Amino acid sequence: MQSSSFLFRLPKSRVSNLKIGHHSHLLRRLCPRPFHLPFIIKASIANTTMDPSFVKQHFQQHASAYEKDFGATSSRLAAATLARLPLSSYSASSHILDSAAGPGIVAGLLLSPSPADVSVPGLPVSPAPRITAIDVTPAMIGSFMANKATFGWETADAFVQDSQDLSRFEDAEFDAVVMNLGIFALRDSVAGAAEMHRVLKPGGYVAVTTWKVRRIAEVMQGAVDAIRPNSGLRAMEMPAEWATRKTR
């Protein structure tokens, strides 16, 4: 599966004109004044809609198998994105939001020794920053808390929370917001991005990843349809605009 990621640094100008213009101009709408884009890689921005009840049910059902079946891929993608953050500048006083955290892929990279196939200077971050993790799925937060206990993530905590609704957090609370493979599942990705901007400190970073192409899922779905055409088993579909819209 081919992934996309984007990272942008935002000045603390207020979000404006969110209802104006095409969604591919999201970044310009978020920051109408000039701003610095250190890294943008095939970024797809879409104001599309997914059924929140389906998303929650899907990940609730598959939470226990997520790390086993998908953890390595997700970890490599997250590591490549975290490598673009100013990791050496983070300390015990830093606060990072791990949004749509799942079982703690991002938190694990920030706080624990990396897997053998991941080598990113600055990971894990030491001294450990404070990590706040949220996910809409209770089972995923359960997995996160189990990993916290297993690996000793003393500076991390996690809550069941919709990643589009960050109302529990104050303005300018986080040094960085990371969302690994979650933005396409929000009801309104533009509103979700606006909330990330609101809770970000001046000069902070937002790092987001999404899929560009999901070839493995397509092949596996074709095999299921050929072998058991009436099974009703379907991969979680991603709105097509995420694969067709991009900005640089």
mmCIF file of C-alpha atoms in Angstrom:
data_model
loop_
_atom_site.group_PDB
_atom_site.id
_atom_site.type_symbol
_atom_site.label_atom_id
_atom_site.label_comp_id
_atom_site.label_asym_id
_atom_site.label_seq_id
_atom_site.Cartn_x
_atom_site.Cartn_y
_atom_site.Cartn_z
ATOM 1 C CA MET A 1 0.000 0.000 0.000
ATOM 2 C CA GLN A 2 1.321 3.421 -0.927
ATOM 3 C CA SER A 3 1.003 6.047 1.741
ATOM 4 C CA SER A 4 1.034 9.800 1.829
ATOM 5 C CA SER A 5 2.102 12.098 4.594
ATOM 6 C CA PHE A 6 2.212 15.790 5.178
ATOM 7 C CA LEU A 7 3.725 17.945 7.849
ATOM 8 C CA PHE A 8 3.130 21.618 8.282
ATOM 9 C CA ARG A 9 4.173 24.258 10.768
ATOM 10 C CA LEU A 10 1.507 26.788 11.604
ATOM 11 C CA PRO A 11 1.746 30.296 13.009
ATOM 12 C CA LYS A 12 -0.974 31.069 15.505
ATOM 13 C CA SER A 13 -3.167 33.085 13.218
ATOM 14 C CA ARG A 14 -6.817 32.290 13.607
ATOM 15 C CA VAL A 15 -8.497 29.837 11.300
ATOM 16 C CA SER A 16 -10.585 31.771 8.804
ATOM 17 C CA ASN A 17 -12.676 31.287 5.687
ATOM 18 C CA LEU A 18 -13.125 27.573 6.327
ATOM 19 C CA LYS A 19 -16.280 27.605 4.218
ATOM 20 C CA ILE A 20 -14.650 29.325 1.264
ATOM 21 C CA GLY A 21 -12.747 27.677 -1.552
ATOM 22 C CA HIS A 22 -12.005 24.108 -2.598
ATOM 23 C CA HIS A 23 -10.752 21.612 -0.039
ATOM 24 C CA SER A 24 -7.421 21.204 -1.836
ATOM 25 C CA HIS A 25 -6.585 24.695 -0.574
ATOM 26 C CA LEU A 26 -7.086 23.737 3.068
ATOM 27 C CA LEU A 27 -3.635 24.836 4.192
ATOM 28 C CA ARG A 28 -4.018 28.261 2.674
ATOM 29 C CA ARG A 29 -7.405 28.629 4.351
ATOM 30 C CA LEU A 30 -5.958 27.573 7.700
ATOM 31 C CA CYS A 31 -3.194 30.166 7.469
ATOM 32 C CA PRO A 32 -4.163 33.075 5.212
ATOM 33 C CA ARG A 33 -0.821 34.771 5.940
ATOM 34 C CA PRO A 34 2.462 33.313 4.609
ATOM 35 C CA PHE A 35 3.590 30.207 6.454
ATOM 36 C CA HIS A 36 6.396 27.670 6.381
ATOM 37 C CA LEU A 37 5.821 24.210 4.900
ATOM 38 C CA PRO A 38 8.972 22.204 5.696
ATOM 39 C CA PHE A 39 7.721 18.946 4.211
ATOM 40 C CA ILE A 40 4.674 18.071 2.146
ATOM 41 C CA ILE A 41 4.676 14.707 0.384
ATOM 42 C CA LYS A 42 1.783 13.881 -1.942
ATOM 43 C CA ALA A 43 -0.657 15.212 0.604
ATOM 44 C CA SER A 44 -4.320 14.485 0.026
ATOM 45 C CA ILE A 45 -6.798 16.849 1.660
ATOM 46 C CA ALA A 46 -10.460 16.009 1.416
ATOM 47 C CA ASN A 47 -13.641 17.240 3.017
ATOM 48 C CA THR A 48 -15.336 13.870 2.708
ATOM 49 C CA THR A 49 -17.672 11.978 4.992
ATOM 50 C CA MET A 50 -17.404 8.502 6.489
ATOM 51 C CA ASP A 51 -20.030 6.849 8.659
ATOM 52 C CA PRO A 52 -18.673 7.357 12.206
ATOM 53 C CA SER A 53 -20.625 4.415 13.583
ATOM 54 C CA PHE A 54 -19.097 2.109 10.949
ATOM 55 C CA VAL A 55 -15.578 3.379 11.651
ATOM 56 C CA LYS A 56 -15.998 2.856 15.382
ATOM 57 C CA GLN A 57 -17.505 -0.614 14.888
ATOM 58 C CA HIS A 58 -14.768 -1.621 12.438
ATOM 59 C CA PHE A 59 -11.884 -0.738 14.725
ATOM 60 C CA GLN A 60 -13.665 -1.989 17.841
ATOM 61 C CA GLN A 61 -14.032 -5.373 16.139
ATOM 62 C CA HIS A 62 -10.434 -5.547 14.880
ATOM 63 C CA ALA A 63 -8.566 -3.773 17.686
ATOM 64 C CA SER A 64 -7.124 -6.951 19.178
ATOM 65 C CA ALA A 65 -5.508 -7.943 15.872
ATOM 66 C CA TYR A 66 -4.391 -4.503 14.724
ATOM 67 C CA GLU A 67 -0.801 -4.616 15.975
ATOM 68 C CA LYS A 68 -0.233 -8.197 14.861
ATOM 69 C CA ASP A 69 -1.641 -7.737 11.375
ATOM 70 C CA PHE A 70 -0.805 -4.130 10.678
ATOM 71 C CA GLY A 71 1.515 -2.789 13.347
ATOM 72 C CA ALA A 72 4.768 -3.102 11.388
ATOM 73 C CA THR A 73 3.461 -1.165 8.384
ATOM 74 C CA SER A 74 1.872 1.506 10.541
ATOM 75 C CA SER A 75 5.041 1.809 12.626
ATOM 76 C CA ARG A 76 7.312 2.330 9.611
ATOM 77 C CA LEU A 77 5.017 5.007 8.209
ATOM 78 C CA ALA A 78 4.751 6.754 11.566
ATOM 79 C CA ALA A 79 8.523 6.648 12.038
ATOM 80 C CA ALA A 80 9.153 8.216 8.627
ATOM 81 C CA THR A 81 6.779 11.032 9.557
ATOM 82 C CA LEU A 82 8.154 11.550 13.072
ATOM 83 C CA ALA A 83 11.629 11.854 11.521
ATOM 84 C CA ARG A 84 10.469 15.176 10.066
ATOM 85 C CA LEU A 85 9.622 16.633 13.466
ATOM 86 C CA PRO A 86 12.255 18.548 15.473
ATOM 87 C CA LEU A 87 12.680 15.601 17.838
ATOM 88 C CA SER A 88 15.858 16.953 19.424
ATOM 89 C CA SER A 89 13.965 20.017 20.631
ATOM 90 C CA TYR A 90 11.446 18.005 22.660
ATOM 91 C CA SER A 91 11.914 17.433 26.372
ATOM 92 C CA ALA A 92 10.045 16.477 29.522
ATOM 93 C CA SER A 93 8.173 19.779 29.297
ATOM 94 C CA SER A 94 6.910 19.070 25.754
ATOM 95 C CA HIS A 95 3.339 17.898 25.197
ATOM 96 C CA ILE A 96 2.380 15.845 22.131
ATOM 97 C CA LEU A 97 -1.109 14.805 21.061
ATOM 98 C CA ASP A 98 -1.328 11.321 19.532
ATOM 99 C CA SER A 99 -4.666 11.609 17.737
ATOM 100 C CA ALA A 100 -6.477 8.483 16.482
ATOM 101 C CA ALA A 101 -3.788 6.724 18.488
ATOM 102 C CA GLY A 102 -4.952 3.143 18.145
ATOM 103 C CA PRO A 103 -2.866 0.834 20.354
ATOM 104 C CA GLY A 104 -0.059 3.392 20.619
ATOM 105 C CA ILE A 105 2.061 3.094 17.481
ATOM 106 C CA VAL A 106 3.186 6.740 17.597
ATOM 107 C CA ALA A 107 3.536 6.850 21.379
ATOM 108 C CA GLY A 108 5.617 3.679 21.295
ATOM 109 C CA LEU A 109 8.062 5.177 18.821
ATOM 110 C CA LEU A 110 8.389 8.340 20.891
ATOM 111 C CA LEU A 111 8.816 6.554 24.229
ATOM 112 C CA SER A 112 10.242 3.067 23.587
ATOM 113 C CA PRO A 113 13.227 1.625 21.676
ATOM 114 C CA SER A 114 12.324 1.358 17.986
ATOM 115 C CA PRO A 115 11.690 -1.954 16.186
ATOM 116 C CA ALA A 116 14.665 -3.474 14.364
ATOM 117 C CA ASP A 117 13.457 -2.191 10.989
ATOM 118 C CA VAL A 118 13.117 1.426 12.189
ATOM 119 C CA SER A 119 16.097 3.707 12.627
ATOM 120 C CA VAL A 120 15.306 7.374 13.200
ATOM 121 C CA PRO A 121 17.759 9.694 14.963
ATOM 122 C CA GLY A 122 16.076 11.166 18.012
ATOM 123 C CA LEU A 123 13.773 8.211 18.687
ATOM 124 C CA PRO A 124 12.907 7.491 21.385
ATOM 125 C CA VAL A 125 12.789 11.040 22.699
ATOM 126 C CA SER A 126 14.750 11.522 25.918
ATOM 127 C CA PRO A 127 13.848 12.808 28.389
ATOM 128 C CA ALA A 128 10.395 11.490 27.632
ATOM 129 C CA PRO A 129 7.782 14.093 26.626
ATOM 130 C CA ARG A 130 4.233 14.030 27.865
ATOM 131 C CA ILE A 131 1.977 12.127 25.463
ATOM 132 C CA THR A 132 -1.801 12.446 25.432
ATOM 133 C CA ALA A 133 -3.496 9.861 23.232
ATOM 134 C CA ILE A 134 -7.083 9.807 22.028
ATOM 135 C CA ASP A 135 -9.083 7.358 19.962
ATOM 136 C CA VAL A 136 -12.802 7.004 19.323
ATOM 137 C CA THR A 137 -12.657 3.235 19.889
ATOM 138 C CA PRO A 138 -12.699 1.954 23.492
ATOM 139 C CA ALA A 139 -10.961 -1.293 22.507
ATOM 140 C CA MET A 140 -8.064 0.641 20.970
ATOM 141 C CA ILE A 141 -7.658 2.719 24.126
ATOM 142 C CA GLY A 142 -7.733 -0.529 26.088
ATOM 143 C CA SER A 143 -4.852 -1.811 23.932
ATOM 144 C CA PHE A 144 -3.003 1.477 24.423
ATOM 145 C CA MET A 145 -3.292 1.263 28.202
ATOM 146 C CA ALA A 146 -2.130 -2.357 28.133
ATOM 147 C CA ASN A 147 0.944 -1.309 26.137
ATOM 148 C CA LYS A 148 1.523 1.577 28.548
ATOM 149 C CA ALA A 149 1.667 -0.892 31.427
ATOM 150 C CA THR A 150 3.819 -3.388 29.524
ATOM 151 C CA PHE A 151 6.395 -0.917 28.231
ATOM 152 C CA GLY A 152 6.369 1.581 31.077
ATOM 153 C CA TRP A 153 5.084 4.659 29.251
ATOM 154 C CA GLU A 154 4.952 6.682 32.456
ATOM 155 C CA THR A 155 4.464 10.016 30.686
ATOM 156 C CA ALA A 156 1.568 8.820 28.506
ATOM 157 C CA ASP A 157 -2.150 8.788 29.119
ATOM 158 C CA ALA A 158 -5.080 7.930 26.873
ATOM 159 C CA PHE A 159 -8.779 8.729 26.592
ATOM 160 C CA VAL A 160 -11.721 7.618 24.487
ATOM 161 C CA GLN A 161 -12.327 10.710 22.376
ATOM 162 C CA ASP A 162 -13.391 11.538 18.818
ATOM 163 C CA SER A 163 -10.332 13.005 17.062
ATOM 164 C CA GLN A 164 -12.533 15.596 15.383
ATOM 165 C CA ASP A 165 -13.720 16.921 18.749
ATOM 166 C CA LEU A 166 -10.779 18.288 20.746
ATOM 167 C CA SER A 167 -12.953 20.412 23.029
ATOM 168 C CA ARG A 168 -11.466 18.778 26.125
ATOM 169 C CA PHE A 169 -8.172 20.523 25.305
ATOM 170 C CA GLU A 170 -7.233 24.184 25.706
ATOM 171 C CA ASP A 171 -6.075 26.455 22.915
ATOM 172 C CA ALA A 172 -2.321 26.225 22.235
ATOM 173 C CA GLU A 173 -1.840 23.181 24.478
ATOM 174 C CA PHE A 174 0.422 20.964 22.337
ATOM 175 C CA ASP A 175 3.911 21.274 20.859
ATOM 176 C CA ALA A 176 2.938 18.756 18.164
ATOM 177 C CA VAL A 177 -0.148 16.917 16.960
ATOM 178 C CA VAL A 178 0.356 13.585 15.189
ATOM 179 C CA MET A 179 -2.422 11.666 13.431
ATOM 180 C CA ASN A 180 -1.232 8.440 11.824
ATOM 181 C CA LEU A 181 -3.757 6.949 9.383
ATOM 182 C CA GLY A 182 -6.835 8.551 10.851
ATOM 183 C CA ILE A 183 -7.816 11.786 9.132
ATOM 184 C CA PHE A 184 -9.693 10.058 6.299
ATOM 185 C CA ALA A 185 -12.004 8.472 8.892
ATOM 186 C CA LEU A 186 -13.214 11.770 10.339
ATOM 187 C CA ARG A 187 -16.742 12.940 9.612
ATOM 188 C CA ASP A 188 -15.322 16.288 8.457
ATOM 189 C CA SER A 189 -11.570 16.387 7.886
ATOM 190 C CA VAL A 190 -11.502 20.176 7.446
ATOM 191 C CA ALA A 191 -13.133 20.677 10.845
ATOM 192 C CA GLY A 192 -10.702 18.138 12.285
ATOM 193 C CA ALA A 193 -7.729 20.038 10.864
ATOM 194 C CA ALA A 194 -9.078 23.278 12.293
ATOM 195 C CA GLU A 195 -9.233 21.692 15.743
ATOM 196 C CA MET A 196 -5.622 20.500 15.415
ATOM 197 C CA HIS A 197 -4.618 24.062 14.622
ATOM 198 C CA ARG A 198 -6.531 25.414 17.608
ATOM 199 C CA VAL A 199 -4.791 23.202 20.169
ATOM 200 C CA LEU A 200 -1.306 23.734 18.671
ATOM 201 C CA LYS A 201 1.212 26.033 20.331
ATOM 202 C CA PRO A 202 2.732 28.864 18.255
ATOM 203 C CA GLY A 203 5.388 27.383 15.973
ATOM 204 C CA GLY A 204 4.178 23.843 16.640
ATOM 205 C CA TYR A 205 3.906 21.053 14.095
ATOM 206 C CA VAL A 206 1.041 18.948 12.806
ATOM 207 C CA ALA A 207 1.980 15.625 11.183
ATOM 208 C CA VAL A 208 -0.681 13.604 9.356
ATOM 209 C CA THR A 209 -0.497 10.425 7.286
ATOM 210 C CA THR A 210 -3.032 8.790 5.011
ATOM 211 C CA TRP A 211 -3.220 6.177 2.267
ATOM 212 C CA LYS A 212 -2.680 7.156 -1.338
ATOM 213 C CA VAL A 213 -3.125 3.672 -2.809
ATOM 214 C CA ARG A 214 -4.352 0.562 -0.981
ATOM 215 C CA ARG A 215 -3.276 -2.148 -3.400
ATOM 216 C CA ILE A 216 -3.045 -4.952 -0.840
ATOM 217 C CA ALA A 217 -6.574 -4.261 0.380
ATOM 218 C CA GLU A 218 -7.802 -4.252 -3.217
ATOM 219 C CA VAL A 219 -6.115 -7.573 -3.999
ATOM 220 C CA MET A 220 -7.393 -9.202 -0.809
ATOM 221 C CA GLN A 221 -10.911 -7.927 -1.420
ATOM 222 C CA GLY A 222 -10.791 -9.377 -4.927
ATOM 223 C CA ALA A 223 -9.724 -12.761 -3.530
ATOM 224 C CA VAL A 224 -12.540 -12.733 -0.964
ATOM 225 C CA ASP A 225 -15.093 -11.809 -3.627
ATOM 226 C CA ALA A 226 -13.858 -14.605 -5.903
ATOM 227 C CA ILE A 227 -13.807 -17.294 -3.202
ATOM 228 C CA ARG A 228 -16.844 -16.259 -1.193
ATOM 229 C CA PRO A 229 -18.853 -13.868 -3.376
ATOM 230 C CA ASN A 230 -21.791 -13.728 -0.963
ATOM 231 C CA SER A 231 -19.830 -13.439 2.256
ATOM 232 C CA GLY A 232 -20.593 -9.772 2.774
ATOM 233 C CA LEU A 233 -17.025 -9.252 4.015
ATOM 234 C CA ARG A 234 -15.732 -5.846 3.005
ATOM 235 C CA ALA A 235 -12.569 -3.891 3.707
ATOM 236 C CA MET A 236 -13.106 -0.483 5.248
ATOM 237 C CA GLU A 237 -13.503 1.773 2.251
ATOM 238 C CA MET A 238 -11.772 5.144 2.055
ATOM 239 C CA PRO A 239 -13.414 8.055 0.226
ATOM 240 C CA ALA A 240 -12.051 8.158 -3.319
ATOM 241 C CA GLU A 241 -11.090 11.824 -3.069
ATOM 242 C CA TRP A 242 -8.216 10.943 -0.780
ATOM 243 C CA ALA A 243 -6.582 9.167 -3.707
ATOM 244 C CA THR A 244 -7.391 11.805 -6.296
ATOM 245 C CA ARG A 245 -6.829 15.164 -4.598
ATOM 246 C CA LYS A 246 -3.442 16.430 -3.516
ATOM 247 C CA THR A 247 -1.515 19.559 -2.777
ATOM 248 C CA ARG A 248 2.193 20.301 -2.545
#
